[in-house]
Coordinates of N, CA and C in Angstrom, one line a residue:
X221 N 17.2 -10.7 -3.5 CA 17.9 -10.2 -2.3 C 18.8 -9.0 -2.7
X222 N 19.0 -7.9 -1.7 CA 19.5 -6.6 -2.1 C 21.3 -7.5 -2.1
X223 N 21.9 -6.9 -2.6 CA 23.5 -6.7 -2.8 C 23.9 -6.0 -1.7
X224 N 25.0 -7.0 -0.9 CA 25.5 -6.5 0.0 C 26.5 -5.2 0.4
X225 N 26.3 -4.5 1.3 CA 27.0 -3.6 0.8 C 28.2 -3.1 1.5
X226 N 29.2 -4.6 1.9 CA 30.1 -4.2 2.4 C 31.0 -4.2 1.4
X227 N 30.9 -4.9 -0.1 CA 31.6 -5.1 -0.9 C 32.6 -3.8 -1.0
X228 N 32.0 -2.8 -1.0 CA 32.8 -1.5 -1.1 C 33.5 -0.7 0.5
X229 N 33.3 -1.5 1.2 CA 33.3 -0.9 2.5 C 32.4 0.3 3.3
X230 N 31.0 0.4 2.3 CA 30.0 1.0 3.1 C 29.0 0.4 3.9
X231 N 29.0 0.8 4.6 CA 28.1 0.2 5.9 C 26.3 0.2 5.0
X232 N 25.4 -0.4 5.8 CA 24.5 -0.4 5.4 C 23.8 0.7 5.3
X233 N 22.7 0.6 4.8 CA 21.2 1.8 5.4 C 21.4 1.8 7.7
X234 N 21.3 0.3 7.8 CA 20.6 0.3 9.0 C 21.8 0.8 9.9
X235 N 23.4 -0.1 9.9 CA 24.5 0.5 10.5 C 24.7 1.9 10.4
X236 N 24.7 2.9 9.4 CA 24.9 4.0 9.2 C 23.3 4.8 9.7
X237 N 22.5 4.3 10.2 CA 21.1 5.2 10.7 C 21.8 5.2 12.0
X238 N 22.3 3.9 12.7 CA 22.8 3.7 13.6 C 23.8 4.1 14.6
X239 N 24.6 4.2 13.6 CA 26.2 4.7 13.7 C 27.1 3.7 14.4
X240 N 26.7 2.8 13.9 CA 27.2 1.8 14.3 C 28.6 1.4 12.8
X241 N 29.7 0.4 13.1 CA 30.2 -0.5 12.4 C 29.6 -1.6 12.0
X242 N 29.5 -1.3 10.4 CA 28.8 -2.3 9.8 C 30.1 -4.0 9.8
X243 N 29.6 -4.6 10.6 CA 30.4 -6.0 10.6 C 29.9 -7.0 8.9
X244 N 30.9 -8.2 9.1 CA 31.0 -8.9 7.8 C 29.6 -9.5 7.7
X245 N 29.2 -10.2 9.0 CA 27.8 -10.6 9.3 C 26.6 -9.8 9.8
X246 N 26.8 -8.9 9.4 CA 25.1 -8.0 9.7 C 24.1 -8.8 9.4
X247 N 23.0 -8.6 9.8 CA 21.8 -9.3 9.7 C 21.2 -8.2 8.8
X248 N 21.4 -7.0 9.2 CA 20.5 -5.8 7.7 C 21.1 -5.6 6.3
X249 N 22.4 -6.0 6.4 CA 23.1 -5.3 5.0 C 22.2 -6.1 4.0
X250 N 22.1 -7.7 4.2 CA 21.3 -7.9 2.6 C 20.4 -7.0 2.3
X251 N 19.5 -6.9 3.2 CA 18.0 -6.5 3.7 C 18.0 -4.6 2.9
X252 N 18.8 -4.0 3.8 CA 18.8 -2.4 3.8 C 20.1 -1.9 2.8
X253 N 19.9 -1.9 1.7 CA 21.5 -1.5 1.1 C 21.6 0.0 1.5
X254 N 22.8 0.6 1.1 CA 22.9 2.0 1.6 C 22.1 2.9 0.4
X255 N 21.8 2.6 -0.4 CA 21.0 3.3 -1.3 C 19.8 3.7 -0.8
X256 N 18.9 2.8 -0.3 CA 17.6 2.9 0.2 C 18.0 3.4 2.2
X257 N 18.2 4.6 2.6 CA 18.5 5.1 3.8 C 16.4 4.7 4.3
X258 N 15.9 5.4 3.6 CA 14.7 6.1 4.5 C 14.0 4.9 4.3
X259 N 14.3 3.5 3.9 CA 13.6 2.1 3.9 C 13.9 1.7 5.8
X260 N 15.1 1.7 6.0 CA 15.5 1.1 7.6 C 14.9 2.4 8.3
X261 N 14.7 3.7 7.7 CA 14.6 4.9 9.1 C 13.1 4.3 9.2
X262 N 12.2 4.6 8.2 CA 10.9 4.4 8.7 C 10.7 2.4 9.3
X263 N 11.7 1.7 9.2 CA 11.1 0.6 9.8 C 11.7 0.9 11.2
X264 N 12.8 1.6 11.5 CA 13.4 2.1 12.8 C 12.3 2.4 13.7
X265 N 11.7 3.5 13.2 CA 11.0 4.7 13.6 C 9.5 3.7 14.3
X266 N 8.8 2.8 13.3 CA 7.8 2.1 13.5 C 8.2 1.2 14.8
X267 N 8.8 -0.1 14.2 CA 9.2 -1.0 14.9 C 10.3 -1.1 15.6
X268 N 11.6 -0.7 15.7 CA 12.6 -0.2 16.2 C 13.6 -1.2 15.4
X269 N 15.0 -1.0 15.7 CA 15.9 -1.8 15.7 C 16.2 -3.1 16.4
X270 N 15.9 -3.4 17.4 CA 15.7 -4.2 18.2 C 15.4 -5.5 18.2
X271 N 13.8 -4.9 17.8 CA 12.8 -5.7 17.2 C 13.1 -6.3 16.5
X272 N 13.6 -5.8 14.9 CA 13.5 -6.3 13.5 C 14.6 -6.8 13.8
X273 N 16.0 -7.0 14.7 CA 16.7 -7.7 14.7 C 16.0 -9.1 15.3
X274 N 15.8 -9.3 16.4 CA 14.8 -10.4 17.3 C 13.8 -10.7 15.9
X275 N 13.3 -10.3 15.5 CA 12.6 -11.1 14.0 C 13.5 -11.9 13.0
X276 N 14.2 -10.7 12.5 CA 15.1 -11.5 11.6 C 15.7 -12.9 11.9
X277 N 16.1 -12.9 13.1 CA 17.1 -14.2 13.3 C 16.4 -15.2 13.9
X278 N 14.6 -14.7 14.3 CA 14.0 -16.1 14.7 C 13.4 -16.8 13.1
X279 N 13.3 -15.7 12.4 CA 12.8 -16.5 10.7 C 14.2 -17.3 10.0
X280 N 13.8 -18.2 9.0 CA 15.1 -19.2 8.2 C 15.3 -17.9 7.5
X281 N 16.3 -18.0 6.7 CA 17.3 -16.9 6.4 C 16.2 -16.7 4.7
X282 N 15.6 -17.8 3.9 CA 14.6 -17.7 2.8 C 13.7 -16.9 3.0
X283 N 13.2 -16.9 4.4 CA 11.8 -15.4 4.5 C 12.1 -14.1 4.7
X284 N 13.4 -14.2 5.0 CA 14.0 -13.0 5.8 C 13.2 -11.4 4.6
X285 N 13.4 -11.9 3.7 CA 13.7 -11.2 2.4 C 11.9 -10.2 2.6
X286 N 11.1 -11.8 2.5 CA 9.7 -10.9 2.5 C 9.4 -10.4 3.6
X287 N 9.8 -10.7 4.9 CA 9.5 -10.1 5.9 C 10.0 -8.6 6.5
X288 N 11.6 -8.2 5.6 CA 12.0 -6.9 6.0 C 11.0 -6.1 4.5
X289 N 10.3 -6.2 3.4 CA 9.9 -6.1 2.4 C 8.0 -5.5 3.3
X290 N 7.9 -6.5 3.8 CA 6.4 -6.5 4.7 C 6.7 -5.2 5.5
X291 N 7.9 -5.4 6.8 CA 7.7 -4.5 7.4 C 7.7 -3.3 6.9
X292 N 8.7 -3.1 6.1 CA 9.1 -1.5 5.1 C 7.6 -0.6 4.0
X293 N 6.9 -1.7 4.0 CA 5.5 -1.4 3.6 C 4.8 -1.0 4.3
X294 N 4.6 -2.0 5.5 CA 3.5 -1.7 6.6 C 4.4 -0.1 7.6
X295 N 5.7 0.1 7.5 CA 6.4 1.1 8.0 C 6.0 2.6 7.3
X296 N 6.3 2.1 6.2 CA 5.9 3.8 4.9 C 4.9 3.9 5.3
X297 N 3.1 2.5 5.4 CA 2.0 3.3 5.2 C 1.8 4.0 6.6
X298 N 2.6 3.1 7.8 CA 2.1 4.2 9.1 C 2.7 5.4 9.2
X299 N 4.0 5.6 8.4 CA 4.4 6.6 8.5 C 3.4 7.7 8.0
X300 N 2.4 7.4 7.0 CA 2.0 8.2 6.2 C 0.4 8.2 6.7
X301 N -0.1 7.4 7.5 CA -1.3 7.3 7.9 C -1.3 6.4 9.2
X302 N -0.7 7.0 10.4 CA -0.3 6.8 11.7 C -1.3 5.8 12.6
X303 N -2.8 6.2 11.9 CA -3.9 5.6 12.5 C -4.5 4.2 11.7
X304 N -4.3 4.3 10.3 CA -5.3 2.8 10.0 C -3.8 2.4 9.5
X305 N -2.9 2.8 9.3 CA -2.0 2.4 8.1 C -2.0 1.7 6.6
X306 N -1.5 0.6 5.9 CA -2.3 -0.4 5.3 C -3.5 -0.5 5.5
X307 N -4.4 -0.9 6.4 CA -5.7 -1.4 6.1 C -6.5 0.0 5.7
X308 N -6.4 1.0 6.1 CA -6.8 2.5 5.5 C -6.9 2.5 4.0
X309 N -5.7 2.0 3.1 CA -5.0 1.6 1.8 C -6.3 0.9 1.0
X310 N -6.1 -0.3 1.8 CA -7.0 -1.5 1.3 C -8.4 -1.2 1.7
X311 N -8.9 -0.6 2.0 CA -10.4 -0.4 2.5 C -10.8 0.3 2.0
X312 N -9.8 1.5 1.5 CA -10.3 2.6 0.0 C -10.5 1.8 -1.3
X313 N -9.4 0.6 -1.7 CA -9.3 0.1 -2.4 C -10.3 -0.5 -2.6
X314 N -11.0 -1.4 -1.7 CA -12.5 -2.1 -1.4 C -13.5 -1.4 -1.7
X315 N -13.5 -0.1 -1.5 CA -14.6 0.6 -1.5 C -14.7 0.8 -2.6
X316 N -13.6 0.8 -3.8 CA -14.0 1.6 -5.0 C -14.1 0.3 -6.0
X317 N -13.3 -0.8 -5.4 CA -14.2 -2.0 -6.4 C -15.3 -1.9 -6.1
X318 N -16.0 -1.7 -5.3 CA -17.7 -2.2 -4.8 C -18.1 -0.9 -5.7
X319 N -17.8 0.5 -5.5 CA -18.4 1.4 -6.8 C -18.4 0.8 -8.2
X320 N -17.2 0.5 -8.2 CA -17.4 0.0 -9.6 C -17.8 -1.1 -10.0
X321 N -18.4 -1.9 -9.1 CA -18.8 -3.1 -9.5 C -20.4 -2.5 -9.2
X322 N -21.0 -1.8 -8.4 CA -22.4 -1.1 -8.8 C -21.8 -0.5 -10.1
X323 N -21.5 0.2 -10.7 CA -21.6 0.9 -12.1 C -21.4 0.0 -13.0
X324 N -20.6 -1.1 -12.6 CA -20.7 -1.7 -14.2 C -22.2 -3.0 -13.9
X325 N -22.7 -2.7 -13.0 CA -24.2 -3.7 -13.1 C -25.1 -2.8 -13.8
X326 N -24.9 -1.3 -13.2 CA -26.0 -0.6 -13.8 C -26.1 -0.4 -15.1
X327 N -24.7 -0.3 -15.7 CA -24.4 -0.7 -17.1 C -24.7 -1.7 -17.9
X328 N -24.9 -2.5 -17.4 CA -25.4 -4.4 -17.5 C -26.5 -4.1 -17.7
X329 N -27.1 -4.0 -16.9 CA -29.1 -3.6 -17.3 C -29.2 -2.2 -17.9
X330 N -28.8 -1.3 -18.4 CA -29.0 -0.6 -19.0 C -28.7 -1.5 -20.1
X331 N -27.7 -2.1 -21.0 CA -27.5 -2.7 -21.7 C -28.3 -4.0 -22.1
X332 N -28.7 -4.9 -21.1 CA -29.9 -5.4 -21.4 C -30.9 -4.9 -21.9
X333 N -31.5 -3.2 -20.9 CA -32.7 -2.9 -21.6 C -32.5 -2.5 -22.9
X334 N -31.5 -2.2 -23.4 CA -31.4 -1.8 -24.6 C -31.5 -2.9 -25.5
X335 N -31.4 -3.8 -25.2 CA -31.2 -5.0 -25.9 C -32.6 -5.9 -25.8
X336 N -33.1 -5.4 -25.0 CA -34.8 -6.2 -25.1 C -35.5 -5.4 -25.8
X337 N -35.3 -3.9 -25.7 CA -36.3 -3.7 -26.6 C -35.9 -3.1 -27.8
X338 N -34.4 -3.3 -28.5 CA -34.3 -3.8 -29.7 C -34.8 -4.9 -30.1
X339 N -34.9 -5.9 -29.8 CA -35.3 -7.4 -30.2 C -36.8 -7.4 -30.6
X340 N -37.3 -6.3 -29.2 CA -38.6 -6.3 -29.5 C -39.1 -5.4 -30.8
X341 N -38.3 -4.3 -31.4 CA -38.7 -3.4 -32.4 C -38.3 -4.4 -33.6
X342 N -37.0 -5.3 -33.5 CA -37.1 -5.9 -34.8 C -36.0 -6.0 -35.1
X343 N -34.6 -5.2 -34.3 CA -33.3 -4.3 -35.1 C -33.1 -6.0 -34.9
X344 N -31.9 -6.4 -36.0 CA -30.9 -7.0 -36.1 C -29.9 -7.2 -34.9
X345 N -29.4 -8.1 -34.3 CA -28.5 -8.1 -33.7 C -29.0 -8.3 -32.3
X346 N -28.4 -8.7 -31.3 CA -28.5 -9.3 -30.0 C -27.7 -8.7 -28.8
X347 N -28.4 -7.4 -28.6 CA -27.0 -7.0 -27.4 C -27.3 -7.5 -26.1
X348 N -27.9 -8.4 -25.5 CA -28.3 -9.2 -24.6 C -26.5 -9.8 -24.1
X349 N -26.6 -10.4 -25.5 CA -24.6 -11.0 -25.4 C -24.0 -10.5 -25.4
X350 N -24.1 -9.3 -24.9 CA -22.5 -8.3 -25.3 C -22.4 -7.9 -23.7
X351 N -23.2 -8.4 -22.6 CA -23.1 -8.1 -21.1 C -21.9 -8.6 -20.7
X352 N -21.0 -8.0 -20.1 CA -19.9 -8.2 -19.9 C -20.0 -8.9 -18.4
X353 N -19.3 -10.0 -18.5 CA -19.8 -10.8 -16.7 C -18.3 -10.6 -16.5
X354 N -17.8 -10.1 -15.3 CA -16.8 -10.0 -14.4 C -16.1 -11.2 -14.1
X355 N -14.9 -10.9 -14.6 CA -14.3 -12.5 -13.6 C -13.2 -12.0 -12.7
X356 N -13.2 -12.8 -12.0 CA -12.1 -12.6 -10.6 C -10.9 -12.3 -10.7
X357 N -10.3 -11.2 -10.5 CA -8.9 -10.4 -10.5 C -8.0 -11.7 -10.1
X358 N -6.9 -11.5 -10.7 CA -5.8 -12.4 -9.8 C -5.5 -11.6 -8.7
X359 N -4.8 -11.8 -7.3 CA -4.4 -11.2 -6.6 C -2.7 -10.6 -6.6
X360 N -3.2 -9.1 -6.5 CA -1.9 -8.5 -6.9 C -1.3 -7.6 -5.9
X361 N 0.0 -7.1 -6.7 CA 0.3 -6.3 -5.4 C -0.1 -4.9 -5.2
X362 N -0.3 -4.3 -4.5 CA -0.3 -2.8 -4.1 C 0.6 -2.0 -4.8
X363 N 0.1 -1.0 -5.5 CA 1.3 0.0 -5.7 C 1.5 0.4 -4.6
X364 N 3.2 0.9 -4.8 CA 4.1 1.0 -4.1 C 3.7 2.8 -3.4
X365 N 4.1 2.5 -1.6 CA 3.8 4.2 -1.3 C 4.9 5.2 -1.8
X366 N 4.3 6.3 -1.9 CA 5.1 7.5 -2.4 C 4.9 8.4 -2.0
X367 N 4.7 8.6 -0.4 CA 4.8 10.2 -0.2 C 5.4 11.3 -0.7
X368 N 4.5 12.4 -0.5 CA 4.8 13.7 -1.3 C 5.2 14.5 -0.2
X369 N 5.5 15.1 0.0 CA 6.3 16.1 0.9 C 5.6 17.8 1.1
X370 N 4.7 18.2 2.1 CA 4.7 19.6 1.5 C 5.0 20.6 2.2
X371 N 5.8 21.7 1.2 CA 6.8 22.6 1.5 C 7.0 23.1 2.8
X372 N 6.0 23.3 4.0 CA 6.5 23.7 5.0 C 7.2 23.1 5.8
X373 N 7.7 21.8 5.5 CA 7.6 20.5 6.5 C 8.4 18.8 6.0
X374 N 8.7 18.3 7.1 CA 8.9 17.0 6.1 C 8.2 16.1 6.4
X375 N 6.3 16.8 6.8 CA 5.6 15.8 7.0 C 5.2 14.9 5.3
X376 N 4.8 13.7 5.6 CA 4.2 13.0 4.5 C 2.5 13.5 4.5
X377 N 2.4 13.3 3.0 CA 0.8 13.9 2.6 C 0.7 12.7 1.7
X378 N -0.9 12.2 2.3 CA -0.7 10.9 1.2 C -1.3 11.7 -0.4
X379 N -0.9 10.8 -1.5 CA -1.1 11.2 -2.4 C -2.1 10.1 -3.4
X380 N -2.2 9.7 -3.1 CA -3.0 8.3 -3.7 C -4.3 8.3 -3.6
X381 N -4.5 8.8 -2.6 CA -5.9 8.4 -1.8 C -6.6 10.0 -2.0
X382 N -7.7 10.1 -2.2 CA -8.7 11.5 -2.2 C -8.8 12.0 -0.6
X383 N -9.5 13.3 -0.9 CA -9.7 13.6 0.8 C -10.5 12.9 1.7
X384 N -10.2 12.9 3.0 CA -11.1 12.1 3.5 C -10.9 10.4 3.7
X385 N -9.7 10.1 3.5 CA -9.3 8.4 3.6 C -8.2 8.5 4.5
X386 N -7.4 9.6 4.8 CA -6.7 9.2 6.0 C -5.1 10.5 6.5
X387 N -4.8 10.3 7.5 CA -3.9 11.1 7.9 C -4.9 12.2 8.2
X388 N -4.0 13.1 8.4 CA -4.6 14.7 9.1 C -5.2 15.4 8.1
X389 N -5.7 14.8 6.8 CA -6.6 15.6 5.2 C -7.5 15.2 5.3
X390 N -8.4 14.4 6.7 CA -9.3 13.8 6.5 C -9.8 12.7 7.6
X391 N -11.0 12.3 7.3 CA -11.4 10.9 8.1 C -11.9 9.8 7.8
X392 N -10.5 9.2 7.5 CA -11.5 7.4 6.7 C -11.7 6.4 7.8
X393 N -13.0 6.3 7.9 CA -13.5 5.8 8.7 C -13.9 4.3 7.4
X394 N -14.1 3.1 7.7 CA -15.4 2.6 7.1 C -16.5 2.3 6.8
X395 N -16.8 2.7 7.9 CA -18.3 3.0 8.1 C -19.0 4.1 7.6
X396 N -18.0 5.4 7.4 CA -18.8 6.8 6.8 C -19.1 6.9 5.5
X397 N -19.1 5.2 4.5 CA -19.9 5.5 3.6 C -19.6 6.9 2.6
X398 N -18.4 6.8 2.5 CA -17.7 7.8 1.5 C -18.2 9.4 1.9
X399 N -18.4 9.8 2.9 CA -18.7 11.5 3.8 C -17.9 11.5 4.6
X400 N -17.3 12.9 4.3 CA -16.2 13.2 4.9 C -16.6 14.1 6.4
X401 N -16.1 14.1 7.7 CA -16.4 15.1 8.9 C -17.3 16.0 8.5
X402 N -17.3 17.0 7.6 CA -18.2 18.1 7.1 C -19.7 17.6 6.5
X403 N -20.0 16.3 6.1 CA -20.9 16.0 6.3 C -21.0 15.9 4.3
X404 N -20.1 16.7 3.8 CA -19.9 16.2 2.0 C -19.6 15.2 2.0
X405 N -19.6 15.5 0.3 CA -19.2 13.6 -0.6 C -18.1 14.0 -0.4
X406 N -16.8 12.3 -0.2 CA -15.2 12.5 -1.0 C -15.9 12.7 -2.2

C-alpha cells in the first residue's frame, strides 16, 4: 500500500486533481500518493471521481489496493487506445505467442528431419531428443504502459505494440490476421 500522504501535509494525487482539502480520512491518499499525479488524472478522466469513490467504499479495505491498481491500468491503456484498451494489449500478445508457437513447431520438424535422416546415414548421435516440447508459462503480469508523447501534442502514441494494433497508427482488429487497412503485412 502507497504511504500516506498527509504525513507531510500534502494532499493527495486525487485531492489536489480536485482541489479539494485532503482530510485525515480520504479514501484516495493510500491509493494515489502525490507523486504519482497522472495515476488519479487518467482514472479521473476514464471512470470519474465519483465512481471510484462508490467502488472503493463498497470493497473491504484488503482489495481496495488491487482494485485502484486494476483501474489505473485498465485507465492508461484506454487512455492510450480509447477503442479496445487492455484487450487490444492482450490480443497482440496472443497473436504473437501463436507465431511463435507456429515457428518453434516448424523448428521441431525441421529438427526431427534432420534427425531421421542422420540416423538414417549412420552419424552418431540422436537429434530426435533434442526437440524441445513447450511447457506452460506461469501466468504473469503485463508490462507496465508507457506512453510516449509526440512533439506536437500531449496525445499518447502507443509504443509497445507495431503499426496496426491500435489507437489512431492503425487497425487492430482480430480478425485481420495481422493486415493492416492498406491491405500490407504489420
Amino acid at each position: 500500500m502507497a504511504s500516506s500522504s498527509n504525513s507531510y501535509n500534502s494532499p493527495c494525487a486525487a485531492c489536489k486533481f480536485l482541489r479539494r482539502k485532503c482530510m485525515p480520512g480520504c479514501i484516495f491518499a493510500p491509493y494515489f500518493p502525490p507523486e504519482e499525479p497522472h495515476k488519479f488524472a487518467n482514472v479521473h478522466k476514464i471512470f470519474g471521481a465519483s465512481n471510484v469513490t462508490k467502488l472503493l467504499n463498497e470493497l473491504l479495505p484488503h482489495q481496495r489496493e488491487d482494485a485502484v491498481n486494476s483501474l489505473a491500468y485498465e485507465a492508461e491503456a484506454r487512455v492510450r487506445d480509447p477503442v479496445y484498451g487492455c484487450v487490444g494489449a492482450i490480443s497482440y500478445l496472443q497473436r504473437q505467442v501463436h507465431r511463435l508457437q507456429k515457428e518453434l513447431d516448424a523448428a521441431n520438424a525441421d529438427l526431427a528431419h534432420y534427425g531421421l535422416s542422420t540416423s538414417a546415414a549412420g552419424a552418431p548421435g540422436n537429434v530426435v531428443d533434442l526437440v524441445f516440447q513447450p511447457q506452460p508459462l506461469p501466468p504473469q503480469q503485463l508490462p507496465p504502459l508507457n506512453p510516449v508523447y509526440r512533439l506536437s501534442g500531449a496525445s499518447p502514441v502507443m509504443n509497445q505494440m507495431p503499426r496496426g494494433t491500435g489507437g489512431s497508427y492503425g487497425t487492430f482488429l482480430p480478425w485481420n490476421n495481422g493486415h493492416d487497412q492498406q491491405g500490407g503485412n504489420m
